[in-house]
Short mmCIF file of C-alpha atoms and ligand atoms in Angstrom, two decimals:
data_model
loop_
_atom_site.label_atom_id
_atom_site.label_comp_id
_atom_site.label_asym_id
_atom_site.label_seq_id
_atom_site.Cartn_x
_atom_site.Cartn_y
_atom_site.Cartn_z
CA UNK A 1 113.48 19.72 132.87
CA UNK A 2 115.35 22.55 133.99
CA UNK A 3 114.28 24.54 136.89
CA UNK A 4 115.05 26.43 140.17
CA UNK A 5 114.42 25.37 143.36
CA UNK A 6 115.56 25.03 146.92
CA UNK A 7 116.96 21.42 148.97
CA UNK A 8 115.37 22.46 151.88
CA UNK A 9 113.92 25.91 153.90
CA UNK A 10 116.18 28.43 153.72
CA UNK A 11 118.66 26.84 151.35
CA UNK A 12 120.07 28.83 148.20
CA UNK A 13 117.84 28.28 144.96
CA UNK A 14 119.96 26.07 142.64
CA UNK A 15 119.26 25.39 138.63
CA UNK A 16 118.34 21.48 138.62
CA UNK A 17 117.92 19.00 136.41
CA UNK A 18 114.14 17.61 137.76
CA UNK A 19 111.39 15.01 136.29
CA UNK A 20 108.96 16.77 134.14
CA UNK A 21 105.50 16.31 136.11
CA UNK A 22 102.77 14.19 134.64
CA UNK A 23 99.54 15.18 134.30
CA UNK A 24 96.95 12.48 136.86
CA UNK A 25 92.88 13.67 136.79
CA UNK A 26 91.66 16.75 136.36
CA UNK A 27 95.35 18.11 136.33
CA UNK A 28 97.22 20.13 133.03
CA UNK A 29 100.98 20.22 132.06
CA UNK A 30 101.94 23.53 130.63
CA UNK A 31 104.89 24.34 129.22
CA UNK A 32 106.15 27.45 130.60
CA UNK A 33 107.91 30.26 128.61
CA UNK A 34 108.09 32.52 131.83
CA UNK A 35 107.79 33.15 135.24
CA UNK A 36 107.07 36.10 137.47
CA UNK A 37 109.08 37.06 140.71
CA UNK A 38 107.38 38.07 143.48
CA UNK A 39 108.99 38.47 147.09
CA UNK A 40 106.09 35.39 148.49
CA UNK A 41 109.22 33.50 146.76
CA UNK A 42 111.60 33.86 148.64
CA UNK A 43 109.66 34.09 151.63
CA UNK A 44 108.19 30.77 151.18
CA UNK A 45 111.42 28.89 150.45
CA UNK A 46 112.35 30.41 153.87
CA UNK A 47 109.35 28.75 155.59
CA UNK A 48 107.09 31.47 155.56
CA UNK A 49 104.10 28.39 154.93
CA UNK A 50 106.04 25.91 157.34
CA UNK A 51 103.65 23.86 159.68
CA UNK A 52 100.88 24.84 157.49
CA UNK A 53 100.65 23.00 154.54
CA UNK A 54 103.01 20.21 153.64
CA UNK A 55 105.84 21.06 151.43
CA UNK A 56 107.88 18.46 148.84
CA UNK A 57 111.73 18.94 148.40
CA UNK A 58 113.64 19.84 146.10
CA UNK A 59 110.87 22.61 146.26
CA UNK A 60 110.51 24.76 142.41
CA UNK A 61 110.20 28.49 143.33
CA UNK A 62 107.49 30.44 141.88
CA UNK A 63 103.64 30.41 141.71
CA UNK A 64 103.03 33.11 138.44
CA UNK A 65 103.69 32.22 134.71
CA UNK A 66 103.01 31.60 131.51
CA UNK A 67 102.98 29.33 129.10
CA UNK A 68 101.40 27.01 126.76
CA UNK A 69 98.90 24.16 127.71
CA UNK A 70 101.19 21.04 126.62
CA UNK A 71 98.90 17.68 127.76
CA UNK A 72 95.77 17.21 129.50
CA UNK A 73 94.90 14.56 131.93
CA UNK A 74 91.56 12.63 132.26
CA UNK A 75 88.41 14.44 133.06
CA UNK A 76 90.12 18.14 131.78
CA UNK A 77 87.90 19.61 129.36
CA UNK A 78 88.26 23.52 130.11
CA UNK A 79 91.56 23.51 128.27
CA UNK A 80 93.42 22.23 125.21
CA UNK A 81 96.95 21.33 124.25
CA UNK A 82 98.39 24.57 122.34
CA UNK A 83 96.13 26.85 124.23
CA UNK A 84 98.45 30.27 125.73
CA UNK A 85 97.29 29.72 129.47
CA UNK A 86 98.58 32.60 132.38
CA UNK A 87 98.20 32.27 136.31
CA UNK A 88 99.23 30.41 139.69
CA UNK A 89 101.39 27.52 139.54
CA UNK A 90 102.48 26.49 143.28
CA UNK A 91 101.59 23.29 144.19
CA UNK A 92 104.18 23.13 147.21
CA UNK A 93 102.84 19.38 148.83
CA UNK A 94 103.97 17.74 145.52
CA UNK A 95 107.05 20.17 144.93
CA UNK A 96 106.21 21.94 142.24
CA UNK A 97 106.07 25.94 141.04
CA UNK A 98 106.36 28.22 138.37
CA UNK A 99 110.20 28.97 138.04
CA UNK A 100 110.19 25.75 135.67
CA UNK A 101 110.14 24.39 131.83
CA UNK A 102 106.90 22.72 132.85
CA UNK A 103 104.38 23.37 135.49
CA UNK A 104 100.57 21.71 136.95
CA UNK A 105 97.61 23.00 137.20
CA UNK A 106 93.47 21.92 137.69
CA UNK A 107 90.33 23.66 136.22
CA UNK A 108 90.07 24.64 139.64
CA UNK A 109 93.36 26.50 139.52
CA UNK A 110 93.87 30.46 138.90
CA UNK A 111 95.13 29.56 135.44
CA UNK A 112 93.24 31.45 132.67
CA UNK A 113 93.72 32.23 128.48
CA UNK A 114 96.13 34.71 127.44
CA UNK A 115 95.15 37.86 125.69
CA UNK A 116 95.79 37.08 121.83
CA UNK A 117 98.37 39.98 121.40
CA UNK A 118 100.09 39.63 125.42
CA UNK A 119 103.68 38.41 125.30
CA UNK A 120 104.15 35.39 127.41
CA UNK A 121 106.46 37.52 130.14
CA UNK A 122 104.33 40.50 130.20
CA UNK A 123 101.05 38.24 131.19
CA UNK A 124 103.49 35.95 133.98
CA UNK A 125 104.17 39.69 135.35
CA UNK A 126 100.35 39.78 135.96
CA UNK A 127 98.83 37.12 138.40
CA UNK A 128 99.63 37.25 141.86
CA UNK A 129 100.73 41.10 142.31
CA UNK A 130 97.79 42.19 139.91
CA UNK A 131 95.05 40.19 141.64
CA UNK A 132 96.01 41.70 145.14
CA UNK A 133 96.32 44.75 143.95
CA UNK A 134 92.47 44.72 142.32
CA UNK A 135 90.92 42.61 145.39
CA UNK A 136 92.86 45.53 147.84
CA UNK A 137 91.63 47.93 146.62
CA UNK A 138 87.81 46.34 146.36
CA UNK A 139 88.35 45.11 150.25
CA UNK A 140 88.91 48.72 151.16
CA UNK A 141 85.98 49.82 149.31
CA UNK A 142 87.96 52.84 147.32
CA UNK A 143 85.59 54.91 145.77
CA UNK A 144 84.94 58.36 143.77
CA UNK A 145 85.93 61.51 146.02
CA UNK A 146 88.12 59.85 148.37
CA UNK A 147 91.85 60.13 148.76
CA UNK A 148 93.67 57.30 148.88
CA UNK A 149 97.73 56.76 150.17
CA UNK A 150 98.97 53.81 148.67
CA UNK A 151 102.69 52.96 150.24
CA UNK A 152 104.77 51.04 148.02
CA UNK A 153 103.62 52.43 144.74
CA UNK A 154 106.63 51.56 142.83
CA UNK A 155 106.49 47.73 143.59
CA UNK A 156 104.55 44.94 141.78
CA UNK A 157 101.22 45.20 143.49
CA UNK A 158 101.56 48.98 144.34
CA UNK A 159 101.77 50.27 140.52
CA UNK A 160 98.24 48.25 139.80
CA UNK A 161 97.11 49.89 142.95
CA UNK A 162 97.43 53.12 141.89
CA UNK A 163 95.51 52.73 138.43
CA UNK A 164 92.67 50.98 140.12
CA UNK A 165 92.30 53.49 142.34
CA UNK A 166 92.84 56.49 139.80
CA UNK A 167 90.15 54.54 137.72
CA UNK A 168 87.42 54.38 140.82
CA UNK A 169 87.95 58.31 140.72
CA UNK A 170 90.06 58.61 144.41
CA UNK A 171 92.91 61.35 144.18
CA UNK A 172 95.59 58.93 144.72
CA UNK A 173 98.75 59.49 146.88
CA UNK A 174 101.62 57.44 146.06
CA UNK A 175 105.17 57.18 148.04
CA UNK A 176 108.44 56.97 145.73
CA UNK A 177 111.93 57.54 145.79
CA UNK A 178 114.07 59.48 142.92
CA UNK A 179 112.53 61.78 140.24
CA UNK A 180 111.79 59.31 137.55
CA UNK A 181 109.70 57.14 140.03
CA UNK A 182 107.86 60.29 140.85
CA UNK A 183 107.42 61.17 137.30
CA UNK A 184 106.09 57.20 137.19
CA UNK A 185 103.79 57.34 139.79
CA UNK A 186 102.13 60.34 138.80
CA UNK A 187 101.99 59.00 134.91
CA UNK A 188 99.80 55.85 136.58
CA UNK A 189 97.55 57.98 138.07
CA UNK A 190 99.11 59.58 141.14
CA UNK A 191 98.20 63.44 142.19
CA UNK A 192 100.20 63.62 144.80
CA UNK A 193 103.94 62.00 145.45
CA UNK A 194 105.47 61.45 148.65
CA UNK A 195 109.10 60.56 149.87
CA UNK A 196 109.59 57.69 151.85
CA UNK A 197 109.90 58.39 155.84
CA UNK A 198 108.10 59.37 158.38
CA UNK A 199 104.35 60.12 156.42
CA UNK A 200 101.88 61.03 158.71
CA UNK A 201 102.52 65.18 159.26
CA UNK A 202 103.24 65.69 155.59
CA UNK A 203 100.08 63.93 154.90
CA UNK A 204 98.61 65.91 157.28
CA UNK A 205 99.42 69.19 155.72
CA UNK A 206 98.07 67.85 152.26
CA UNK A 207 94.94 66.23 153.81
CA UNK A 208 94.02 68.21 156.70
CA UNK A 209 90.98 66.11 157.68
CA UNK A 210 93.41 62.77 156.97
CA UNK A 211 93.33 60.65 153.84
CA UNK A 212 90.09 58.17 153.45
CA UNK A 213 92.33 55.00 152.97
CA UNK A 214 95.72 53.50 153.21
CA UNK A 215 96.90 50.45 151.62
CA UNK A 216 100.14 49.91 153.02
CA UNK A 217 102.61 47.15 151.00
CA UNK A 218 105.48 47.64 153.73
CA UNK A 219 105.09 48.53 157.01
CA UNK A 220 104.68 45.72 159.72
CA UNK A 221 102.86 47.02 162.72
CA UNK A 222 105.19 50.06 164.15
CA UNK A 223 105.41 51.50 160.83
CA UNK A 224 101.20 51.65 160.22
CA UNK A 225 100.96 53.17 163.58
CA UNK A 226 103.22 56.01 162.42
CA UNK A 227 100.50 56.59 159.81
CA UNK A 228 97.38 56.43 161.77
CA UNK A 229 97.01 60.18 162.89
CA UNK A 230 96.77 60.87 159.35
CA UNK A 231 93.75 58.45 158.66
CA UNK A 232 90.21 60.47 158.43
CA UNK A 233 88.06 59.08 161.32
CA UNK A 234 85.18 57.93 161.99
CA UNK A 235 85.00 55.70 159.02
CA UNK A 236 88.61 55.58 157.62
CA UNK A 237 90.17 52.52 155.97
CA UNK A 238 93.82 51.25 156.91
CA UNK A 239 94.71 47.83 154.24
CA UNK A 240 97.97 45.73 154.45
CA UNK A 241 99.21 43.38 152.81
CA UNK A 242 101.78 41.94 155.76
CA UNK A 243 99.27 41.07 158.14
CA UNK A 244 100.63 44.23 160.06
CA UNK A 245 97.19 45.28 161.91
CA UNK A 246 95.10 44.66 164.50
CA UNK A 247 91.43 45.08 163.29
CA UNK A 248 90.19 45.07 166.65
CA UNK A 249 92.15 47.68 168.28
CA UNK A 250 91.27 50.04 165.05
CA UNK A 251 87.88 49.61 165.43
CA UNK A 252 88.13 51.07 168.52
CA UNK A 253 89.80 54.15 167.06
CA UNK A 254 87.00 54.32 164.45
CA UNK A 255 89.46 53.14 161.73
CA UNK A 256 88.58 49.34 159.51
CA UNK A 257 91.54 47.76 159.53
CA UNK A 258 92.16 44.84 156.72
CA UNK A 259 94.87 42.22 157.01
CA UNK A 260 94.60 41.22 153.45
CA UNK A 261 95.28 37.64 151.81
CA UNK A 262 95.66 37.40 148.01
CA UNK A 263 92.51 34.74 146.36
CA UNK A 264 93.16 34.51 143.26
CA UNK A 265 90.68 32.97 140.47
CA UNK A 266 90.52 32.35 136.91
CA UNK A 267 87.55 34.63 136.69
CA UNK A 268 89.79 37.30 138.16
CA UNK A 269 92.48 36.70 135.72
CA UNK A 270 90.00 37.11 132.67
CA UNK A 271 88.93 40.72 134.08
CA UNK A 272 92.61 41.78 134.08
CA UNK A 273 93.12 40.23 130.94
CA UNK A 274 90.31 42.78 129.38
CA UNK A 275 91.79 45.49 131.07
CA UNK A 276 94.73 45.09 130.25
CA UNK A 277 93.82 44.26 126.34
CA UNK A 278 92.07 47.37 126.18
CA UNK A 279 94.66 49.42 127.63
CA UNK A 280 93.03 50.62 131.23
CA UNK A 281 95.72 48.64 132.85
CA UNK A 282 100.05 48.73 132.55
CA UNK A 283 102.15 46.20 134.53
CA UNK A 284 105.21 47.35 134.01
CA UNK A 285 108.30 45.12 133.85
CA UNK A 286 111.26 46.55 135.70
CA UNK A 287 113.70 43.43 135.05
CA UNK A 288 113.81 40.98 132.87
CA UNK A 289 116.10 37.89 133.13
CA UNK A 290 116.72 34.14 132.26
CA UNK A 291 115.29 31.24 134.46
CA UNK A 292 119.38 30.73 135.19
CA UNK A 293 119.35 34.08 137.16
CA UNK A 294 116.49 33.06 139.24
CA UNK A 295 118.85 32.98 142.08
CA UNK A 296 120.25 36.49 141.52
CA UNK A 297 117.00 38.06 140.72
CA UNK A 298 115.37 37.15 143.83
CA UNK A 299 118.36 38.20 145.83
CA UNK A 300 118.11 41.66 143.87
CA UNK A 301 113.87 41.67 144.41
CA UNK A 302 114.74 41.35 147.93
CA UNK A 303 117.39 44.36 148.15
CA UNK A 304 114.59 46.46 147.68
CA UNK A 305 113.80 49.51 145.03
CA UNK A 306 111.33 47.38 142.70
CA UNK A 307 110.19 49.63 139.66
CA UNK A 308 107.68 47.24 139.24
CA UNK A 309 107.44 43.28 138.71
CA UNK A 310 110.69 40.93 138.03
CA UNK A 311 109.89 38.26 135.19
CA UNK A 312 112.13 34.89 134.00
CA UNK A 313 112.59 33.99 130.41
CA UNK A 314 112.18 30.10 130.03
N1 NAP B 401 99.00 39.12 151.62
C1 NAP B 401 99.04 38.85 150.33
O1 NAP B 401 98.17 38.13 149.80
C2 NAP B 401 100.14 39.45 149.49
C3 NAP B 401 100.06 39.41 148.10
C4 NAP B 401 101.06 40.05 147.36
C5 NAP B 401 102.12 40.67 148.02
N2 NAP B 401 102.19 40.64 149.37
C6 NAP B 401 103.28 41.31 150.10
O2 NAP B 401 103.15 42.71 149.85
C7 NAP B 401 104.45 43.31 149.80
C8 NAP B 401 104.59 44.09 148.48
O3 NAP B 401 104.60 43.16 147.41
P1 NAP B 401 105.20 43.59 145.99
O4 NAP B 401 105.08 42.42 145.10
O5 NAP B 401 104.62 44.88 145.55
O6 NAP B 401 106.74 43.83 146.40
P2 NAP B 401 107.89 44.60 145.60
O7 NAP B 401 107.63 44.46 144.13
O8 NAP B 401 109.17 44.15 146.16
O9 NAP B 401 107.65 46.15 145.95
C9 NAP B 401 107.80 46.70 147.21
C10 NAP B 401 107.88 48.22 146.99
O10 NAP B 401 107.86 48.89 148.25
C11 NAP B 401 108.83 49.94 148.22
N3 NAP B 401 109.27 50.24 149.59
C12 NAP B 401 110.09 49.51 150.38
N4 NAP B 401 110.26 50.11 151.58
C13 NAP B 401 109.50 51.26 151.53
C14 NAP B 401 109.23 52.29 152.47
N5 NAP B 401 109.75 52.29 153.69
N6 NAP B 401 108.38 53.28 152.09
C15 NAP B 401 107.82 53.29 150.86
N7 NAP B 401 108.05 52.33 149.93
C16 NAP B 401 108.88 51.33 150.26
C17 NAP B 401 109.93 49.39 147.35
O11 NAP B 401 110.72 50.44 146.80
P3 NAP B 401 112.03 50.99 147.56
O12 NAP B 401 112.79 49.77 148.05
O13 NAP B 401 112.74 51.78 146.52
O14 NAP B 401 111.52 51.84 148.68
C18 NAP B 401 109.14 48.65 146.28
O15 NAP B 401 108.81 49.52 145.21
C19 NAP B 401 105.45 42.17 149.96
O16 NAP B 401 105.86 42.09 151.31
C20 NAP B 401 104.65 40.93 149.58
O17 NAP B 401 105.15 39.74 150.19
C21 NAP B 401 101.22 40.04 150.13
#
């Protein structure tokens, strides 16, 4: 089967000609018809999960797609050959991810049905950004009244962070860079648009008593610090997805602080299936390419200025 994947850590991702895998117990062969991008990737073919959990090479890129449930192995009754399945592919001891003709999953897995109407790249957009953005915004506990800074809104998670907060009932801030992501942001939901740069005094003028939350999708640790000033305390919220804080010393500034790690689920994927079938929910695709240009679309996730979520054609 064709796919992309790397020799070894930090090796360009090649197209290769690899064995299809074959379904043992309790495990499902999909055939995939596309892939989503996200930047966990590349980081992980650069040994971001090195040391702690065992890794096959050649290693397939990818964890999200799509696809269509192709055989089932002993023991799977949850799904069918011909069903439209969507979710989490990466199965990194045995080799194996999403950017591929053919991919393995369990029951167990965060593999659910497709919508009826949802195009097979606009549902491997969803998974892994998607989730994190809903279980983000839960974690922080974003409710009605408060005002929420999400920085990053443009990416993959960001732009499903922005509705879900909108849809809670928080005035939502959003950073973005150039007019038409502005005009985006505040399309999703946004009230407020901000620059990128230095946040916290413009926030401050905006939100005198400091926003309620901040879900952060790109700072490491200097950069959150910048923003701190500007977080309403006691009782404020600080989220990131980059394990960029330390929960301990915010506490101590009256400030939660949430290093958060994506758990995805089928049960999850069902919820965002309904929302996005009944139109409370957009992922928006900003490029579209063929497995081939894995290579080249990674290297252009990774130069920065997502407009949300990268997706492969297979
Ligand atoms: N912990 C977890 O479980 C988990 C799960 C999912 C994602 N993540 C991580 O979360 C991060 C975001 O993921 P993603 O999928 O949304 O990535 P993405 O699609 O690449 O989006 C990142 C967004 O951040 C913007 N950005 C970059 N620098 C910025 C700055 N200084 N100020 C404001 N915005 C800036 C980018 O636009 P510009 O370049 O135009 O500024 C882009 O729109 C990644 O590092 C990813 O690895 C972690």
């Amino acid at each position: 089967m064709r796919a992309v994947a790397v020799a070894e850590f930090g090796a360009v991702p090649e197209v290769m000609d690899l064995p299809a895998p074959v379904p043992g117990p309790g495990e499902f062969l999909v055939h995939l018809r596309a892939a989503g991008v996200n930047p966990f990737d590349w980081k992980v073919a650069e040994g971001l999960l090195r040391g702690a959990v065992p890794h096959a090479f050649p290693l397939i890129l990818g964890s999200d797609g799509a696809g269509t449930v192709h055989s089932v192995g002993p023991g799977v009754t949850a799904f069918r050959p011909g069903e439209r399945v969507y979710g989490q592919f990466l199965r990194l001891p045995r080799g194996l991810g999403s950017y591929a003709e053919y991919a393995l999953a369990t029951e167990e897995d965060a593999v659910a049905r497709m919508p009826e109407q949802m195009l097979f790249t606009r549902a491997a957009a969803v998974p892994t950004a998607t989730m994190t953005a809903y279980g983000l915004v839960e974690a922080a506990g974003v409710d009605t009244g408060q005002k929420v800074l999400v920085v990053g809104g443009t990416g993959g998670v960001g732009q499903s962070v922005v509705q879900f907060a909108r849809d809670r009932g928080a005035t939502v801030l959003a950073t973005a860079a150039g007019d038409r992501s502005r005009e985006w942001m505040r399309h999703l939901g946004a009230s407020e648009v901000l620059d990128p740069g230095p946040l916290a005094e413009r926030l401050l003028e905006l939100c005198p008593d400091g926003v309620h939350t901040v879900i952060d999708l790109v700072h490491g640790a200097e950069g959150v610090a910048e923003l701190l000033p500007a977080v309403h305390r006691p009782g404020g919220t600080v989220a990131s997805t980059l394990g960029a804080l330390d929960p301990e010393e915010l506490r101590g500034r009256g400030i939660t602080g949430i290093n958060y790690s994506n758990r995805g689920s089928a049960r999850l994927l069902a919820v965002l299936a309904d929302l996005i079938g009944a139109g409370r929910l957009q992922v928006h695709i900003d490029h579209e390419a063929p497995l081939e240009e894995a290579p080249s679309a990674l290297a252009r996730l990774r130069e920065g200025g997502a407009r949300g979520k990268t997706v492969l054609r297979i």
